[in-house]
XYZ file of C-alpha atoms in Angstrom:
354
model
C 100.930 132.214 199.220
C 101.202 134.839 201.941
C 103.382 134.485 204.987
C 100.270 134.393 207.214
C 98.880 131.419 205.325
C 102.178 129.545 205.482
C 102.337 130.130 209.249
C 98.918 128.619 209.821
C 100.261 125.029 209.968
C 98.091 121.973 210.136
C 96.362 123.075 213.338
C 95.183 119.556 213.931
C 95.758 119.657 217.742
C 92.561 120.330 219.592
C 92.508 123.244 222.062
C 92.403 121.987 225.600
C 93.489 118.520 224.437
C 95.815 117.953 227.377
C 99.015 119.565 226.151
C 99.910 123.022 227.261
C 99.913 125.617 224.554
C 100.091 129.388 224.223
C 97.758 131.027 221.809
C 99.678 132.918 219.116
C 99.722 136.680 219.565
C 96.965 138.233 217.503
C 97.748 140.671 214.737
C 97.532 144.344 215.553
C 94.268 145.787 214.217
C 94.401 147.350 210.810
C 93.114 150.806 209.989
C 89.476 150.775 208.934
C 88.739 151.670 205.359
C 92.336 151.507 204.131
C 92.884 150.960 200.407
C 94.883 147.822 199.669
C 96.298 145.848 196.749
C 95.585 142.155 196.457
C 96.646 139.283 194.144
C 94.519 138.694 191.072
C 93.398 135.300 192.405
C 93.122 133.541 195.807
C 92.926 130.093 194.284
C 96.069 129.096 196.160
C 93.929 129.230 199.328
C 91.613 126.401 198.146
C 91.773 123.267 200.275
C 89.963 121.110 197.736
C 89.681 121.283 193.920
C 86.601 123.028 192.687
C 83.988 120.803 190.916
C 84.479 120.597 187.175
C 81.901 120.687 184.382
C 81.372 116.911 184.465
C 80.603 117.000 188.212
C 78.118 119.859 187.726
C 76.499 118.124 184.744
C 76.098 114.930 186.701
C 74.410 116.783 189.588
C 72.075 118.601 187.227
C 71.253 115.507 185.149
C 70.369 113.399 188.242
C 68.423 116.162 189.956
C 70.453 115.473 193.144
C 70.693 119.112 194.179
C 67.043 119.333 195.149
C 64.989 117.320 197.710
C 62.406 114.858 196.374
C 58.789 115.914 195.992
C 57.811 113.775 198.968
C 60.533 115.351 201.123
C 59.281 118.826 200.211
C 56.038 117.963 201.980
C 58.017 118.639 205.170
C 58.305 122.346 204.502
C 55.510 123.364 206.796
C 57.269 121.635 209.672
C 60.466 123.681 209.427
C 61.239 125.610 212.626
C 59.912 129.172 212.330
C 58.910 131.206 215.387
C 59.628 134.883 215.030
C 59.651 136.923 218.278
C 60.766 140.410 219.364
C 64.510 140.969 219.565
C 66.014 140.686 223.029
C 66.357 143.927 224.955
C 69.921 145.207 224.929
C 71.783 145.087 228.238
C 75.357 145.848 229.254
C 77.606 142.788 229.178
C 75.068 140.761 227.225
C 75.712 138.679 224.068
C 72.559 137.925 222.103
C 71.892 136.353 218.728
C 68.723 136.182 216.621
C 68.568 133.847 213.648
C 66.992 135.651 210.650
C 67.513 132.545 208.481
C 70.253 130.861 206.499
C 73.524 132.541 207.562
C 71.921 135.833 208.569
C 72.061 136.679 212.267
C 71.438 139.772 214.309
C 74.312 139.761 216.832
C 74.526 142.085 219.799
C 77.923 142.230 221.366
C 79.612 144.949 223.363
C 76.631 147.219 222.805
C 76.941 146.921 219.013
C 74.355 145.449 216.644
C 76.029 143.455 213.872
C 74.505 141.654 210.922
C 76.173 138.567 209.475
C 75.750 137.768 205.779
C 72.397 139.650 205.639
C 69.927 138.210 203.132
C 66.413 139.627 203.561
C 65.390 138.931 199.927
C 62.695 136.299 199.184
C 64.531 135.108 196.089
C 68.204 135.231 195.165
C 69.962 134.548 191.895
C 70.185 130.890 190.939
C 68.308 129.672 194.039
C 64.688 128.732 194.614
C 62.744 131.188 196.751
C 63.164 130.889 200.464
C 60.962 128.319 202.156
C 60.668 130.114 205.506
C 60.079 133.849 205.775
C 62.807 136.103 207.144
C 62.747 135.678 210.949
C 63.146 139.405 211.688
C 61.240 142.150 209.883
C 63.630 144.746 208.480
C 61.588 147.481 210.141
C 62.116 145.788 213.518
C 65.890 146.037 213.377
C 67.637 148.608 215.577
C 70.278 150.808 213.906
C 72.973 148.549 212.425
C 76.502 149.313 213.715
C 78.352 146.935 211.381
C 77.950 144.128 208.854
C 80.313 141.195 208.322
C 80.424 139.230 205.019
C 81.941 135.765 204.750
C 82.222 135.555 200.914
C 80.585 136.718 197.752
C 78.152 133.880 196.864
C 74.696 135.262 196.245
C 73.120 133.496 199.258
C 75.632 135.317 201.549
C 76.208 138.659 199.761
C 72.782 140.006 198.758
C 72.944 143.404 197.048
C 69.227 144.297 197.517
C 69.564 143.746 201.243
C 72.727 145.799 201.568
C 71.047 148.563 199.575
C 68.629 149.048 202.474
C 71.482 150.120 204.756
C 72.862 153.647 205.231
C 75.940 153.923 203.015
C 78.003 154.962 206.094
C 77.431 151.561 207.723
C 80.789 149.900 208.486
C 81.262 146.805 206.331
C 83.870 144.156 207.171
C 84.577 141.993 204.105
C 87.110 139.487 202.724
C 90.141 140.637 200.764
C 89.284 141.634 197.219
C 85.619 142.588 197.948
C 85.913 146.221 198.898
C 85.632 147.447 195.302
C 82.234 145.781 194.946
C 81.023 147.541 198.073
C 82.484 150.913 197.173
C 80.897 150.812 193.739
C 77.606 150.656 195.650
C 78.560 153.898 197.506
C 79.513 152.383 200.834
C 82.123 154.695 202.440
C 83.359 152.639 205.452
C 84.609 149.364 203.999
C 87.390 147.297 205.557
C 88.748 144.263 203.719
C 90.927 141.783 205.495
C 93.115 138.822 204.817
C 92.992 135.661 206.958
C 94.179 136.297 210.521
C 93.848 140.049 210.208
C 91.531 142.220 212.330
C 89.925 145.613 212.709
C 88.066 147.264 215.562
C 84.964 149.363 216.326
C 84.465 151.364 219.501
C 82.104 149.735 221.979
C 79.311 151.822 223.503
C 80.094 149.829 226.677
C 83.724 150.975 226.722
C 86.759 149.626 224.925
C 86.367 148.053 221.481
C 84.802 145.112 219.710
C 87.417 143.333 217.590
C 86.570 141.761 214.241
C 88.999 138.936 213.193
C 88.766 137.418 209.748
C 89.610 133.692 209.875
C 89.961 130.915 207.232
C 87.261 128.542 205.989
C 87.156 125.623 203.556
C 85.190 127.249 200.768
C 85.618 129.383 197.625
C 84.160 132.443 195.909
C 82.420 133.499 192.646
C 79.656 135.795 191.451
C 80.150 135.618 187.683
C 81.637 133.213 185.167
C 84.909 135.166 185.107
C 85.694 136.029 188.792
C 86.251 132.592 190.423
C 88.339 132.998 193.558
C 89.072 136.706 192.783
C 88.010 137.511 196.367
C 88.715 135.630 199.590
C 86.341 133.650 201.790
C 86.284 132.990 205.568
C 84.597 133.427 208.857
C 84.628 136.001 211.647
C 85.498 136.073 215.362
C 83.871 138.952 217.195
C 85.289 139.570 220.648
C 85.635 142.013 223.531
C 88.668 142.063 225.828
C 87.673 140.221 228.980
C 84.213 139.739 227.439
C 82.282 137.458 225.153
C 83.730 135.910 222.028
C 81.596 134.688 219.108
C 82.646 132.755 215.975
C 80.625 132.996 212.822
C 81.734 130.343 210.351
C 80.074 131.680 207.213
C 80.072 128.839 204.654
C 82.628 126.060 205.016
C 83.463 122.427 204.741
C 85.090 120.495 207.570
C 88.859 120.568 207.947
C 91.887 121.615 209.912
C 91.028 125.292 210.138
C 88.603 124.864 213.024
C 91.270 123.606 215.395
C 93.602 126.396 214.308
C 90.945 129.019 214.905
C 90.276 127.590 218.361
C 94.004 127.680 219.123
C 94.405 131.275 218.095
C 91.057 132.400 219.657
C 90.652 130.324 222.821
C 87.526 130.785 224.918
C 84.907 131.014 222.140
C 81.522 131.304 223.966
C 79.269 130.672 220.908
C 79.994 129.139 217.540
C 77.507 129.768 214.694
C 78.044 126.718 212.466
C 76.466 125.562 209.208
C 74.727 122.171 209.121
C 72.876 122.064 205.767
C 73.440 121.795 201.989
C 75.579 118.626 202.156
C 73.851 116.151 199.842
C 75.252 114.815 197.511
C 78.376 114.484 199.679
C 80.481 113.483 196.699
C 80.064 117.030 195.424
C 79.408 119.235 198.420
C 81.428 117.802 201.338
C 84.546 119.867 200.605
C 82.593 123.103 201.015
C 79.671 122.392 203.333
C 79.657 120.722 206.724
C 76.985 118.123 207.523
C 75.540 117.993 211.065
C 78.010 115.460 212.374
C 80.912 117.475 210.999
C 79.555 120.632 212.608
C 79.521 118.922 215.955
C 83.137 117.900 215.423
C 84.003 121.486 214.425
C 82.417 122.718 217.636
C 84.743 120.449 219.571
C 87.752 121.411 217.522
C 87.025 125.077 218.234
C 86.800 124.440 221.942
C 83.624 126.439 221.911
C 81.255 126.648 224.900
C 77.992 126.676 222.950
C 76.868 126.067 219.315
C 74.017 127.470 217.279
C 73.255 125.824 213.907
C 72.537 127.737 210.679
C 72.581 127.318 206.904
C 69.455 125.189 206.789
C 65.650 125.611 206.819
C 65.777 128.659 204.574
C 66.920 127.886 201.000
C 66.774 124.380 199.403
C 70.339 124.275 198.035
C 70.865 120.565 197.989
C 69.256 117.146 198.047
C 68.757 116.212 201.752
C 65.209 116.289 203.060
C 64.485 119.694 204.653
C 64.088 118.415 208.230
C 67.096 116.055 208.133
C 69.864 118.492 209.181
C 68.089 119.408 212.429
C 67.266 115.779 213.256
C 70.854 114.583 212.576
C 72.263 117.459 214.626
C 70.331 116.471 217.707
C 71.496 112.850 217.449
C 75.143 113.883 216.822
C 75.131 116.377 219.660
C 73.854 113.804 222.157
C 76.228 111.056 220.838
C 79.189 113.372 221.465
C 78.168 113.687 225.107
C 77.507 117.421 224.942
C 75.201 119.171 227.353
C 71.723 119.790 225.874
C 71.620 123.341 227.155
C 74.798 124.206 225.187
C 73.079 123.631 221.890
C 71.265 126.823 220.860
C 68.942 125.078 218.393
C 66.872 128.115 217.455
C 63.984 128.358 215.015
C 64.129 130.951 212.289
C 63.246 134.164 214.168
C 64.388 132.807 217.514
C 66.844 134.432 219.936
C 69.035 133.537 222.866
C 71.271 135.492 225.190
C 74.295 135.097 227.411
C 73.828 137.617 230.171
C 77.111 137.286 232.032
C 80.496 137.996 230.605
C 82.759 135.000 231.064
C 85.191 135.227 233.985
């Protein structure tokens, strides 16, 4: 295990929990595009054992990974309201939900895609149940892409193939080779707690920090945990800070991320694909856990994701959104701090935080 992982500690103390603390100094940014050597496996980073064959067989035999026929009658009620992208403006943070974990983020004058999946059908998954919220042709030039991990619903080769091969890609450790084989020329792979930067059209830089998550990786039967998994913190000095969780279960990493990156303005957090919990809880947060994660992070606002797009698990399609609203209110959070967007919806923060 790397020194960085060992230094992470339990991180169970909540930011702003009453005790004074000093955020650890962030790592100096690494050089973009550098070639690096990694261990053959990152399985030592797992926080829960992966499901074995018997668990997978049980889920397949019982049909518990798909909603019931009656629940699927809700599909036409899923939130879908595509609208034009917000106009760019200096000092503005804006996000548009394209569906699942795909966002169009504008920060520091850059347009960044997170886990872009514009395909209607991906390997091993039923076709999407809501259309993509933003037409590809409506996108402005893309300044960067961040990838959380290599599962097919987060790393979609046909979507990436639509991008210019000079587009900067920020990816987990061990994933650069996959990107370079597809002719991408500006690929930066990072370990947990490492960062790289891009110049901001508004002056200064936008920093991309790769942070841990409770998940795993695999694309074939022989590459389990050969690349890392995690989330991203995008930030400007004296400006906005956004956290994109990627795919994750609930655990101690949220508090540690909030401790190292205080002042998160917006947390993009997953709320779906949690049923059956006996199988999926270690790797997917449910709505109540997402609200707890928002508190652990010390974030100002939260936007939910990872639901209303692909039917990956057994909960009724509308349930994640309904449970989120109840959990958010029960926690005493302000209604205006929940950016509960439909697929295709946008929201902005116009003022940089003081």
